[in-house]
Coordinates of C-alpha atoms and ligand atoms in Angstrom, one line a residue:
X1 CA -11.4 16.6 -12.7
X2 CA -13.2 17.7 -9.4
X3 CA -16.7 17.1 -11.0
X4 CA -15.7 13.5 -11.5
X5 CA -14.8 12.8 -7.7
X6 CA -16.9 10.9 -5.2
X7 CA -16.8 12.6 -1.8
X8 CA -17.5 9.9 0.8
X9 CA -18.2 10.9 3.5
X10 CA -18.6 14.5 2.2
X11 CA -15.3 16.1 2.8
X12 CA -14.5 19.9 2.4
X13 CA -11.7 20.5 -0.1
X14 CA -9.0 22.8 1.4
X15 CA -7.7 25.5 -1.0
X16 CA -4.7 25.1 -3.1
X17 CA -1.5 26.1 -1.3
X18 CA 0.4 28.8 -3.0
X19 CA 3.8 27.5 -2.3
X20 CA 6.4 29.9 -3.7
X21 CA 9.2 28.6 -5.8
X22 CA 11.5 31.0 -3.9
X23 CA 11.9 28.2 -1.6
X24 CA 14.0 26.4 -4.3
X25 CA 16.8 29.0 -3.5
X26 CA 17.0 27.5 0.0
X27 CA 17.3 24.0 -1.3
X28 CA 21.1 23.9 -1.4
X29 CA 21.6 21.3 1.3
X30 CA 23.4 18.2 1.0
X31 CA 21.7 15.0 0.1
X32 CA 21.8 12.2 2.5
X33 CA 21.5 8.7 1.2
X34 CA 20.5 5.5 3.1
X35 CA 24.1 5.0 4.3
X36 CA 24.3 8.4 6.1
X37 CA 24.3 8.6 9.9
X38 CA 24.6 11.2 12.7
X39 CA 26.6 9.7 15.4
X40 CA 25.6 12.5 17.8
X41 CA 22.0 11.3 17.9
X42 CA 22.3 7.8 17.0
X43 CA 25.3 6.7 19.1
X44 CA 25.0 3.2 20.1
X45 CA 22.1 2.3 17.7
X46 CA 22.5 -0.6 15.3
X47 CA 20.3 0.8 12.4
X48 CA 21.0 4.5 11.4
X49 CA 18.2 6.4 9.9
X50 CA 18.8 8.9 7.1
X51 CA 18.5 12.4 8.5
X52 CA 17.4 15.7 6.9
X53 CA 15.8 19.0 7.8
X54 CA 14.1 20.2 4.7
X55 CA 12.6 17.3 3.1
X56 CA 12.5 13.4 3.2
X57 CA 11.5 10.8 0.8
X58 CA 11.5 7.0 1.3
X59 CA 10.4 4.9 -1.7
X60 CA 11.3 1.2 -2.8
X61 CA 13.4 2.5 -5.7
X62 CA 16.4 4.7 -5.6
X63 CA 15.5 6.5 -8.9
X64 CA 12.0 7.2 -7.7
X65 CA 13.5 8.6 -4.4
X66 CA 15.9 10.8 -6.4
X67 CA 13.5 12.4 -8.7
X68 CA 10.9 13.0 -5.8
X69 CA 13.8 14.5 -3.7
X70 CA 14.6 16.9 -6.5
X71 CA 11.0 18.1 -6.6
X72 CA 11.3 19.0 -2.9
X73 CA 14.5 20.8 -3.5
X74 CA 13.0 22.7 -6.3
X75 CA 10.5 24.0 -3.9
X76 CA 7.7 21.6 -4.5
X77 CA 5.7 20.2 -1.7
X78 CA 5.0 16.7 -0.4
X79 CA 2.2 16.0 -2.8
X80 CA 4.2 17.2 -6.0
X81 CA 7.0 14.8 -4.7
X82 CA 4.7 11.8 -4.1
X83 CA 3.0 12.1 -7.3
X84 CA 6.4 12.5 -9.2
X85 CA 7.5 9.3 -7.3
X86 CA 4.4 7.4 -8.1
X87 CA 4.7 8.0 -11.8
X88 CA 8.5 7.3 -11.7
X89 CA 7.9 3.9 -10.0
X90 CA 5.4 2.9 -12.6
X91 CA 8.5 3.0 -15.0
X92 CA 11.2 1.9 -12.8
X93 CA 9.5 -0.8 -10.8
X94 CA 6.9 -2.3 -13.1
X95 CA 6.2 -5.3 -10.8
X96 CA 4.3 -3.0 -8.5
X97 CA 4.7 0.7 -9.5
X98 CA 1.9 1.4 -11.8
X99 CA -0.6 3.1 -13.9
X100 CA -2.7 0.0 -14.4
X101 CA -3.6 -0.5 -10.8
X102 CA -4.9 1.6 -7.9
X103 CA -4.1 2.7 -4.3
X104 CA -4.6 5.1 -1.5
X105 CA -3.0 8.3 -0.6
X106 CA -3.1 9.7 2.9
X107 CA -2.2 13.4 3.2
X108 CA -1.8 15.0 6.5
X109 CA -1.1 18.8 6.3
X110 CA 1.7 20.3 8.3
X111 CA -0.5 23.0 9.7
X112 CA -2.4 20.6 11.8
X113 CA -5.5 20.5 9.7
X114 CA -7.4 17.2 9.4
X115 CA -5.8 14.5 7.4
X116 CA -7.5 13.4 4.2
X117 CA -7.5 10.2 2.1
X118 CA -7.6 9.9 -1.7
X119 CA -9.0 6.5 -2.6
X120 CA -8.1 5.6 -6.2
X121 CA -8.8 1.7 -5.7
X122 CA -9.8 0.0 -8.8
X123 CA -13.5 -0.8 -9.4
X124 CA -15.3 -3.7 -10.7
X125 CA -16.4 -3.2 -14.4
X126 CA -20.0 -2.7 -15.0
X127 CA -20.4 -6.2 -16.5
X128 CA -18.9 -7.9 -13.3
X129 CA -21.3 -10.3 -11.6
X130 CA -21.2 -11.9 -8.1
X131 CA -20.4 -15.3 -9.5
X132 CA -18.0 -14.1 -12.2
X133 CA -15.1 -16.4 -10.8
X134 CA -17.2 -19.5 -10.1
X135 CA -17.7 -22.4 -12.6
X136 CA -21.1 -24.0 -13.3
X137 CA -20.8 -26.2 -10.1
X138 CA -20.1 -23.0 -8.0
X139 CA -16.3 -23.7 -7.6
X140 CA -13.9 -20.8 -7.5
X141 CA -11.7 -20.7 -10.6
X142 CA -8.6 -19.0 -9.4
X143 CA -7.0 -18.9 -12.8
X144 CA -9.6 -16.6 -14.0
X145 CA -9.7 -14.3 -11.0
X146 CA -6.0 -14.0 -10.9
X147 CA -4.4 -14.5 -14.5
X148 CA -7.1 -13.5 -17.0
X149 CA -8.2 -10.3 -18.5
X150 CA -11.3 -10.5 -16.1
X151 CA -9.1 -10.2 -13.3
X152 CA -8.4 -6.6 -14.0
X153 CA -10.4 -3.9 -12.2
X154 CA -10.7 -0.4 -13.8
X155 CA -7.5 1.3 -13.0
X156 CA -7.5 4.2 -10.7
X157 CA -3.8 5.3 -10.3
X158 CA -3.8 8.2 -13.0
X159 CA -7.0 9.7 -11.7
X160 CA -5.9 9.5 -8.0
X161 CA -2.4 11.0 -8.6
X162 CA -3.9 13.6 -10.7
X163 CA -6.6 14.5 -8.1
X164 CA -3.9 14.7 -5.4
X165 CA -1.9 17.2 -7.5
X166 CA -5.0 19.2 -8.3
X167 CA -6.2 19.5 -4.6
X168 CA -2.9 20.1 -2.9
X169 CA 0.0 20.2 -5.4
X170 CA 1.8 23.0 -7.1
X171 CA 3.2 21.3 -10.1
X172 CA 1.2 20.6 -13.2
X173 CA 0.5 17.1 -14.2
X174 CA 3.0 17.5 -17.2
X175 CA 5.8 18.5 -14.8
X176 CA 4.9 15.6 -12.5
X177 CA 5.2 13.2 -15.3
X178 CA 8.4 14.5 -17.0
X179 CA 10.9 12.5 -15.0
X180 CA 8.9 9.4 -15.6
X181 CA 8.6 10.0 -19.2
X182 CA 12.4 10.7 -19.5
X183 CA 13.1 7.4 -17.7
X184 CA 10.8 5.4 -19.9
X185 CA 12.2 7.0 -23.0
X186 CA 15.9 7.2 -22.4
X187 CA 15.9 4.1 -20.2
X188 CA 17.6 3.5 -16.9
X189 CA 20.3 1.0 -15.8
X190 CA 18.5 -1.9 -14.2
X191 CA 19.2 -3.2 -10.7
X192 CA 19.7 -7.0 -9.9
X193 CA 16.3 -7.2 -8.3
X194 CA 14.6 -6.1 -11.7
X195 CA 16.3 -8.9 -13.6
X196 CA 15.6 -11.4 -10.7
X197 CA 11.8 -10.4 -10.6
X198 CA 11.5 -11.1 -14.5
X199 CA 13.4 -14.4 -14.2
X200 CA 11.2 -15.6 -11.4
X201 CA 7.9 -14.7 -13.1
X202 CA 9.0 -15.8 -16.7
X203 CA 6.6 -18.4 -17.2
X204 CA 3.6 -16.6 -16.1
X205 CA 4.6 -13.4 -18.0
X206 CA 5.8 -14.9 -21.2
X207 CA 2.3 -16.3 -21.8
X208 CA 1.4 -12.8 -23.1
X209 CA 3.1 -11.7 -26.1
X210 CA 2.8 -8.1 -25.4
X211 CA 4.4 -8.8 -21.9
X212 CA 7.2 -10.8 -23.4
X213 CA 8.0 -8.0 -26.0
X214 CA 7.8 -5.2 -23.5
X215 CA 9.9 -6.7 -20.7
X216 CA 12.2 -9.4 -22.3
X217 CA 14.7 -9.5 -25.0
X218 CA 14.0 -11.1 -28.4
X219 CA 15.5 -14.4 -27.4
X220 CA 13.3 -14.4 -24.3
X221 CA 15.9 -13.7 -21.7
X222 CA 15.5 -11.1 -19.1
X223 CA 17.6 -7.9 -19.4
X224 CA 20.7 -8.1 -17.2
X225 CA 21.8 -6.0 -14.3
X226 CA 23.3 -2.7 -15.4
X227 CA 21.8 -2.8 -18.9
X228 CA 19.7 0.2 -20.0
X229 CA 16.1 -0.8 -20.2
X230 CA 13.8 1.4 -22.4
X231 CA 10.0 1.4 -22.6
X232 CA 9.0 3.5 -25.6
X233 CA 5.2 2.4 -25.5
X234 CA 5.0 3.3 -21.8
X235 CA 6.7 6.7 -22.6
X236 CA 4.0 7.4 -25.3
X237 CA 1.2 6.5 -22.9
X238 CA 2.5 8.8 -20.3
X239 CA 3.0 11.6 -22.8
X240 CA -0.7 11.3 -23.8
X241 CA -1.5 12.0 -20.0
X242 CA 0.8 14.8 -19.9
X243 CA -0.8 16.3 -23.0
X244 CA -4.4 15.8 -22.3
X245 CA -4.6 15.3 -18.6
X246 CA -6.5 12.3 -17.1
X247 CA -8.5 12.1 -20.4
X248 CA -5.3 11.1 -22.1
X249 CA -5.6 7.9 -20.1
X250 CA -9.4 7.2 -19.7
X251 CA -10.4 8.4 -23.2
X252 CA -8.8 8.3 -26.6
X253 CA -5.9 6.3 -27.7
X254 CA -4.9 4.6 -24.4
X255 CA -8.5 3.8 -23.5
X256 CA -8.9 2.3 -26.9
X257 CA -5.9 0.1 -26.5
X258 CA -7.2 -1.0 -23.1
X259 CA -10.6 -1.9 -24.6
X260 CA -9.1 -3.7 -27.6
X261 CA -7.0 -5.8 -25.2
X262 CA -10.1 -6.7 -23.3
X263 CA -12.2 -7.5 -26.4
X264 CA -9.3 -9.8 -27.8
X265 CA -9.4 -11.8 -24.6
X266 CA -12.9 -11.8 -23.1
X267 CA -12.1 -8.9 -20.7
X268 CA -14.8 -6.8 -19.1
X269 CA -13.5 -3.3 -19.1
X270 CA -15.3 -1.0 -21.6
X271 CA -14.9 2.6 -22.8
X272 CA -17.7 3.5 -20.5
X273 CA -16.0 2.0 -17.5
X274 CA -12.9 4.0 -18.0
X275 CA -14.7 7.1 -18.7
X276 CA -16.7 6.7 -15.6
X277 CA -13.9 6.0 -13.2
X278 CA -13.9 8.2 -10.3
X279 CA -11.4 8.6 -7.3
X280 CA -12.9 9.4 -3.9
X281 CA -12.0 11.7 -1.1
X282 CA -12.5 9.8 2.2
X283 CA -12.2 10.5 5.9
X284 CA -9.3 8.4 7.3
X285 CA -9.8 6.1 10.1
X286 CA -8.8 7.9 13.4
X287 CA -7.8 6.2 16.6
X288 CA -5.5 6.7 19.4
X289 CA -2.6 4.8 20.9
X290 CA -1.1 5.7 24.2
X291 CA -1.8 9.3 23.5
X292 CA -0.8 9.3 19.9
X293 CA -3.3 10.0 17.0
X294 CA -3.3 7.2 14.3
X295 CA -4.7 8.2 11.0
X296 CA -5.0 5.5 8.5
X297 CA -6.9 4.2 5.5
X298 CA -10.6 3.7 5.6
X299 CA -12.7 1.3 3.5
X300 CA -12.5 0.1 1.0
X301 CA -9.3 -0.8 2.8
X302 CA -9.6 -2.8 5.9
X303 CA -6.1 -1.5 6.9
X304 CA -6.6 1.4 9.1
X305 CA -9.8 -0.1 10.9
X306 CA -7.7 -3.1 12.0
X307 CA -4.6 -1.4 12.9
X308 CA -6.6 0.8 15.2
X309 CA -8.6 -2.2 16.5
X310 CA -5.4 -4.2 17.2
X311 CA -3.7 -1.2 18.8
X312 CA -6.9 -0.6 21.1
X313 CA -6.6 -4.2 22.1
X314 CA -3.0 -4.0 22.9
X315 CA -3.2 -0.7 24.6
X316 CA -4.3 -2.8 27.7
X317 CA -1.0 -4.6 27.9
X318 CA 2.3 -3.0 29.0
X319 CA 3.9 -4.0 25.8
X320 CA 6.9 -1.8 26.3
X321 CA 7.7 -3.7 29.7
X322 CA 6.8 -7.1 28.2
X323 CA 9.7 -6.4 25.7
X324 CA 10.1 -6.3 21.9
X325 CA 9.5 -9.7 20.1
X326 CA 9.2 -11.4 23.6
X327 CA 7.1 -14.5 23.7
X328 CA 4.5 -12.6 25.9
X329 CA 4.3 -9.7 23.5
X330 CA 4.2 -11.9 20.4
X331 CA 1.5 -13.8 22.0
X332 CA -0.6 -10.9 22.9
X333 CA -0.1 -9.5 19.3
X334 CA -1.0 -12.7 17.7
X335 CA -4.1 -13.2 19.8
X336 CA -5.3 -9.6 18.9
X337 CA -4.4 -10.0 15.3
X338 CA -6.6 -13.1 15.0
X339 CA -9.5 -11.4 16.5
X340 CA -9.2 -8.5 14.2
X341 CA -8.8 -10.8 10.9
X342 CA -11.9 -12.7 12.0
X343 CA -13.9 -9.5 12.0
X344 CA -12.4 -8.4 8.7
X345 CA -13.8 -11.5 7.0
X346 CA -17.3 -10.7 8.2
X347 CA -17.6 -6.9 8.2
X348 CA -15.3 -5.2 5.7
X349 CA -16.2 -4.1 2.3
X350 CA -16.7 -1.0 0.2
X351 CA -18.8 1.5 2.3
X352 CA -20.4 2.9 -1.0
X353 CA -22.0 -0.5 -1.1
X354 CA -22.3 -1.9 2.3
X355 CA -22.6 -0.7 5.8
X356 CA -19.5 -1.2 7.8
X357 CA -19.6 -1.1 11.6
X358 CA -16.5 1.3 11.8
X359 CA -17.4 3.0 15.1
X360 CA -17.9 -0.3 16.7
X361 CA -14.7 -1.9 15.2
X362 CA -12.4 1.0 16.3
X363 CA -14.0 1.5 19.8
X364 CA -12.0 1.2 22.9
X365 CA -15.1 -0.6 24.6
X366 CA -15.1 -3.3 21.8
X367 CA -11.4 -3.7 22.1
X368 CA -11.9 -4.2 26.0
X369 CA -14.3 -6.9 25.4
X370 CA -12.1 -8.6 23.0
X371 CA -9.1 -8.2 25.2
X372 CA -10.9 -10.1 27.9
X373 CA -10.9 -13.3 25.7
X374 CA -7.0 -13.3 25.6
X375 CA -5.3 -15.3 28.2
X376 CA -1.5 -14.9 28.8
X377 CA -0.7 -18.7 28.9
X378 CA -2.7 -20.2 26.1
X379 CA -3.5 -19.5 22.5
X380 CA -7.1 -19.7 21.3
X381 CA -7.4 -22.0 18.4
X382 CA -8.6 -20.3 15.3
X383 CA -11.8 -22.4 14.9
X384 CA -12.9 -21.3 18.4
X385 CA -12.7 -17.6 17.2
X386 CA -15.7 -16.3 15.2
X387 CA -16.2 -12.5 14.1
X388 CA -17.3 -10.5 17.0
X389 CA -20.3 -8.3 17.6
X390 CA -19.1 -4.6 17.4
X391 CA -21.7 -2.2 18.5
X392 CA -23.0 0.8 16.6
X393 CA -23.5 -0.2 12.9
X394 CA -22.5 2.6 10.7
X395 CA 2.4 -9.0 -4.2
X396 CA 2.4 -9.7 -2.1
X397 CA 3.6 -7.0 -4.3
X398 CA 2.5 -3.6 -3.6
X399 CA 4.7 -0.7 -3.1
X400 CA 4.7 2.1 -0.5
X401 CA 6.3 5.6 -0.3
X402 CA 6.3 8.3 2.3
X403 CA 7.2 12.0 1.7
X404 CA 7.5 14.9 4.2
X405 CA 8.2 18.5 2.9
X406 CA 9.8 21.5 4.6
X407 CA 6.3 22.7 5.8
X408 CA 5.8 19.5 7.6
X409 CA 3.1 18.2 5.1
X410 CA 3.2 14.5 4.9
X411 CA 2.1 12.0 2.4
X412 CA 1.7 8.2 2.9
X413 CA 0.8 6.4 -0.5
X414 CA 0.5 2.7 -1.0
X415 CA -0.5 1.5 -4.5
X416 CA -0.7 -1.8 -6.3
X417 CA -1.5 -4.0 -9.2
X418 CA -2.0 -6.9 -6.7
X419 CA 0.5 -9.6 -7.5
X420 CA 4.0 -9.1 -8.6
X421 CA 3.5 -7.8 -12.3
X422 CA -0.4 -8.0 -11.4
X423 CA -2.3 -10.2 -13.9
X424 CA 0.9 -10.4 -15.9
X425 CA -1.0 -9.0 -18.9
X426 CA 0.3 -5.9 -20.7
X427 CA -1.9 -3.6 -22.7
X428 CA -0.5 -4.2 -26.2
X429 CA 0.7 -0.8 -27.6
X430 CA 0.4 0.9 -24.3
X431 CA 3.4 -0.7 -22.6
X432 CA 1.9 -1.0 -19.0
X433 CA 0.6 -4.1 -16.9
X434 CA -3.0 -4.6 -15.8
X435 CA -3.9 -5.3 -12.2
X436 CA -5.4 -8.6 -11.1
X437 CA -7.2 -6.9 -8.2
X438 CA -10.6 -8.5 -8.8
X439 CA -9.1 -11.5 -6.9
X440 CA -9.4 -9.3 -3.9
X441 CA -13.3 -9.5 -3.9
X442 CA -14.7 -12.6 -2.3
X443 CA -15.1 -15.0 -5.3
X444 CA -17.5 -16.9 -3.0
X445 CA -18.2 -16.0 0.6
X446 CA -15.9 -18.0 3.0
X447 CA -13.4 -18.9 0.2
X448 CA -9.9 -17.5 0.6
X449 CA -8.3 -15.2 -1.8
X450 CA -4.5 -15.5 -2.9
X451 CA -3.5 -14.4 0.4
X452 CA -5.5 -16.8 2.2
X453 CA -8.0 -13.9 3.5
X454 CA -11.5 -15.0 3.9
X455 CA -14.1 -12.6 2.9
X456 CA -18.0 -12.3 3.3
X457 CA -20.9 -11.0 1.7
X458 CA -19.7 -7.5 2.4
X459 CA -17.0 -7.9 -0.1
X460 CA -18.9 -9.9 -2.8
X461 CA -18.5 -8.7 -6.5
X462 CA -20.8 -5.9 -7.6
X463 CA -20.5 -3.6 -10.6
X464 CA -18.6 -0.3 -9.7
X465 CA -17.7 -1.5 -6.3
X466 CA -14.2 -1.3 -5.0
X467 CA -12.6 -4.7 -3.9
X468 CA -11.5 -4.9 -0.2
X469 CA -7.8 -4.0 0.4
X470 CA -5.4 -4.3 3.3
X471 CA -3.3 -1.3 2.1
X472 CA -2.7 0.8 5.2
X473 CA -1.0 4.2 4.3
X474 CA -0.7 5.6 8.1
X475 CA 0.3 8.9 9.7
X476 CA 0.8 9.2 13.4
X477 CA 0.4 12.5 15.0
X478 CA 2.0 13.6 18.3
X479 CA 0.6 16.5 20.1
X480 CA -1.2 17.5 16.9
X481 CA 1.7 17.5 14.6
X482 CA 2.9 14.8 12.1
X483 CA 5.3 12.4 13.6
X484 CA 5.4 9.2 11.8
X485 CA 4.7 8.4 8.2
X486 CA 4.5 4.8 7.2
X487 CA 3.0 2.0 5.3
X488 CA 3.9 -1.2 3.4
X489 CA 3.2 -3.7 0.6
X490 CA 2.7 -7.4 1.6
X491 CA -0.9 -8.4 1.0
X492 CA -2.6 -9.6 4.1
X493 CA 0.6 -8.8 5.9
X494 CA 0.4 -5.1 5.3
X495 CA -1.7 -4.5 8.3
X496 CA 0.4 -6.3 10.7
X497 CA 3.7 -4.9 9.2
X498 CA 2.6 -1.3 9.6
X499 CA 1.1 -2.0 13.0
X500 CA 4.5 -3.3 14.2
X501 CA 6.4 -0.3 13.0
X502 CA 4.0 1.9 15.0
X503 CA 4.4 -0.3 17.9
X504 CA 8.2 -0.3 17.6
X505 CA 8.4 3.4 17.7
X506 CA 5.7 4.1 20.5
X507 CA 6.1 1.0 22.7
X508 CA 9.7 0.2 22.2
X509 CA 11.2 3.6 21.6
X510 CA 13.2 2.6 18.5
X511 CA 14.5 5.2 16.0
X512 CA 12.9 4.7 12.6
X513 CA 15.5 2.6 10.8
X514 CA 15.6 0.2 13.8
X515 CA 11.9 0.0 13.8
X516 CA 11.6 -0.6 10.1
X517 CA 14.4 -3.3 10.1
X518 CA 13.4 -5.3 13.2
X519 CA 12.1 -8.8 12.5
X520 CA 8.3 -9.1 12.2
X521 CA 5.5 -11.7 12.9
X522 CA 2.1 -12.1 11.4
X523 CA -1.1 -13.9 12.2
X524 CA -4.2 -13.7 10.2
X525 CA -6.6 -16.0 11.9
X526 CA -6.5 -18.6 9.2
X527 CA -4.2 -20.4 8.6
X528 CA -3.9 -20.8 12.4
X529 CA -0.1 -20.0 12.6
X530 CA 2.3 -17.3 13.6
X531 CA 4.6 -16.6 10.7
X532 CA 8.0 -15.3 11.8
X533 CA 10.8 -13.6 10.0
X534 CA 14.4 -14.7 10.7
X535 CA 15.7 -13.2 13.8
X536 CA 13.2 -14.5 16.5
X537 CA 15.0 -16.6 18.9
X538 CA 14.5 -20.4 19.3
X539 CA 13.8 -19.8 23.0
X540 CA 10.9 -17.5 22.2
X541 CA 9.6 -19.9 19.5
X542 CA 9.7 -22.6 22.3
X543 CA 7.8 -20.5 24.7
X544 CA 5.2 -19.6 22.0
X545 CA 4.8 -23.2 21.1
X546 CA 4.3 -24.1 24.8
X547 CA 1.2 -21.7 24.8
X548 CA -0.1 -23.8 22.0
X549 CA 1.1 -21.7 18.9
X550 CA 2.0 -23.2 15.6
X551 CA 5.1 -21.1 14.6
X552 CA 6.1 -21.1 10.9
X553 CA 9.3 -19.4 9.5
X554 CA 8.4 -17.0 6.7
X555 CA 10.2 -15.1 4.0
X556 CA 10.7 -11.4 4.7
X557 CA 7.3 -9.6 5.2
X558 CA 6.5 -6.2 3.8
X559 CA 8.7 -3.4 2.8
X560 CA 7.9 -0.5 4.9
X561 CA 9.3 2.8 3.8
X562 CA 8.8 5.3 6.7
X563 CA 9.8 8.8 7.9
X564 CA 9.8 10.1 11.4
X565 CA 9.6 13.8 12.3
X566 CA 11.1 14.9 15.6
X567 CA 9.8 17.9 17.6
X568 CA 12.6 20.1 16.5
X569 CA 11.7 19.4 12.8
X570 CA 14.5 16.9 12.1
X571 CA 13.4 14.3 9.6
X572 CA 14.6 10.6 9.8
X573 CA 14.1 8.3 7.0
X574 CA 13.9 4.5 7.4
X575 CA 14.1 2.4 4.1
X576 CA 13.2 -1.1 4.3
X577 CA 16.4 -3.3 3.9
X578 CA 14.0 -6.2 2.8
X579 CA 14.1 -4.5 -0.6
X580 CA 17.5 -4.2 -2.2
X581 CA 16.3 -1.0 -4.0
X582 CA 14.6 0.7 -1.1
X583 CA 16.0 4.2 -0.6
X584 CA 15.4 7.0 1.9
X585 CA 16.8 10.3 0.9
X586 CA 16.6 13.6 2.8
X587 CA 18.3 17.0 2.6
Ligands
LIG1 N1 -3.9 -6.4 -3.4 C1 -3.7 -6.3 -2.0 C2 -4.5 -5.4 -1.2 O1 -4.9 -4.2 -1.8 O2 -4.7 -5.6 -0.2

């Protein structure tokens, strides 16, 4: 596998860690679930995090949390547990857990060594062209960029998770896949959310016979809560990976099934695209905020860059004193968010193809310049804001999980097939859904994608290029040790969701469950509005309106599964209540 990996910028690969399985004998502590609490330390607090001392897992599905926690109890490390969770989610949560998509894994070792990012974002097939999603008149055809076989980028998840295991894991790929194969083969009792998702997406999904046959009953109805749901084709696909390693996905039977699917429907992915797919090891974006070190995802994600940029701008305001979700705080955040999203539209893209001024965008000096444009009493209309001049050139359904092991190693992983159920297209015979990540490219500079995000030349379609993402797996260190592990789904709102949990902890001194649960806001430059979740007071909304803001109520934003590690080693898990299946488990 390692000879297939891109190193960009070049990163030294640390040696494998010889974790002993003896540790398993120590793993006889009580499992604590999302309803546990510790009144001694949490007295008076509204939302209680899950507590542990040896290991903690927070994912968006109870079954994935369970199998990952078991890996930790058996003596596995955070990477072993994360990879196991990643494959388990591909079975239990097909709307976003995946092997047909891609993502980013941030790894921060417990010994204080430098964090590292594994980029397994999808790539554009070799046959993709800049105008792929435009008609003859140059109009963008969203149907094609979102719901066709051409919408699929070359999947990266299998290669990325396998690489993480190879670099830092102790389990074999076969062992990490075993729980997922069992869940696919024997089935699992489905939760309400599984049924609801399939019912909501029925029309879009049932257009494709293989999707209908995989996820619905013969009469076309969705399986009901409590029923056992089996996926024999997916089990066989996962088994081929277990038997042959990544070649069991990128070559052989599975690759053939993917390419057959493409050829039947004008898709672009070829056997060569699959064989040539390479994950990359990247240097994470690094910034500081009020003395904490922030590590987050570098391009082709925009997430880390803009989280650091927004934090740099906000560092100049006394946010803690201004108060959580006060009008003054929300106003400052929204103004800073607008400036960052304007820069995103201009500068961000895959650094293997374009130069991105990362140093400038994340510098304190540039943030100070931008901060001067923010006035306390009045919002700046979006049309007045243009991308800035940083110096020094150089599904909404996604799912995030965080893991910390007994050695303090931390994994923050976000992966996706883009929309809920991706393109909606299941690879016939292979039982998994394909992403529609090609929509994250700029189909035409200046045109918004499905999240309303505007992209520029830097994010135009090119063969082999990775489409710009907002996924922001993030790890915060305090005095050199891992402190906060976080990240979220939510399309364009991933950046602001993650940002707010970091601020809730650092500025507002919240425990992790409170930080995760607190109402969130979002501004992305265009549309020129602050979106707010339920729970922001009418008084605050009134004050924001008096500063000129348009304030729009929004559905819940993000699902941020987070872990906090206190100085004494106590682990706190915060599962996001915005997803009914979210689950933090520790021991
Ligand atoms: N597909 C959403 C993202 O990567 O940002």
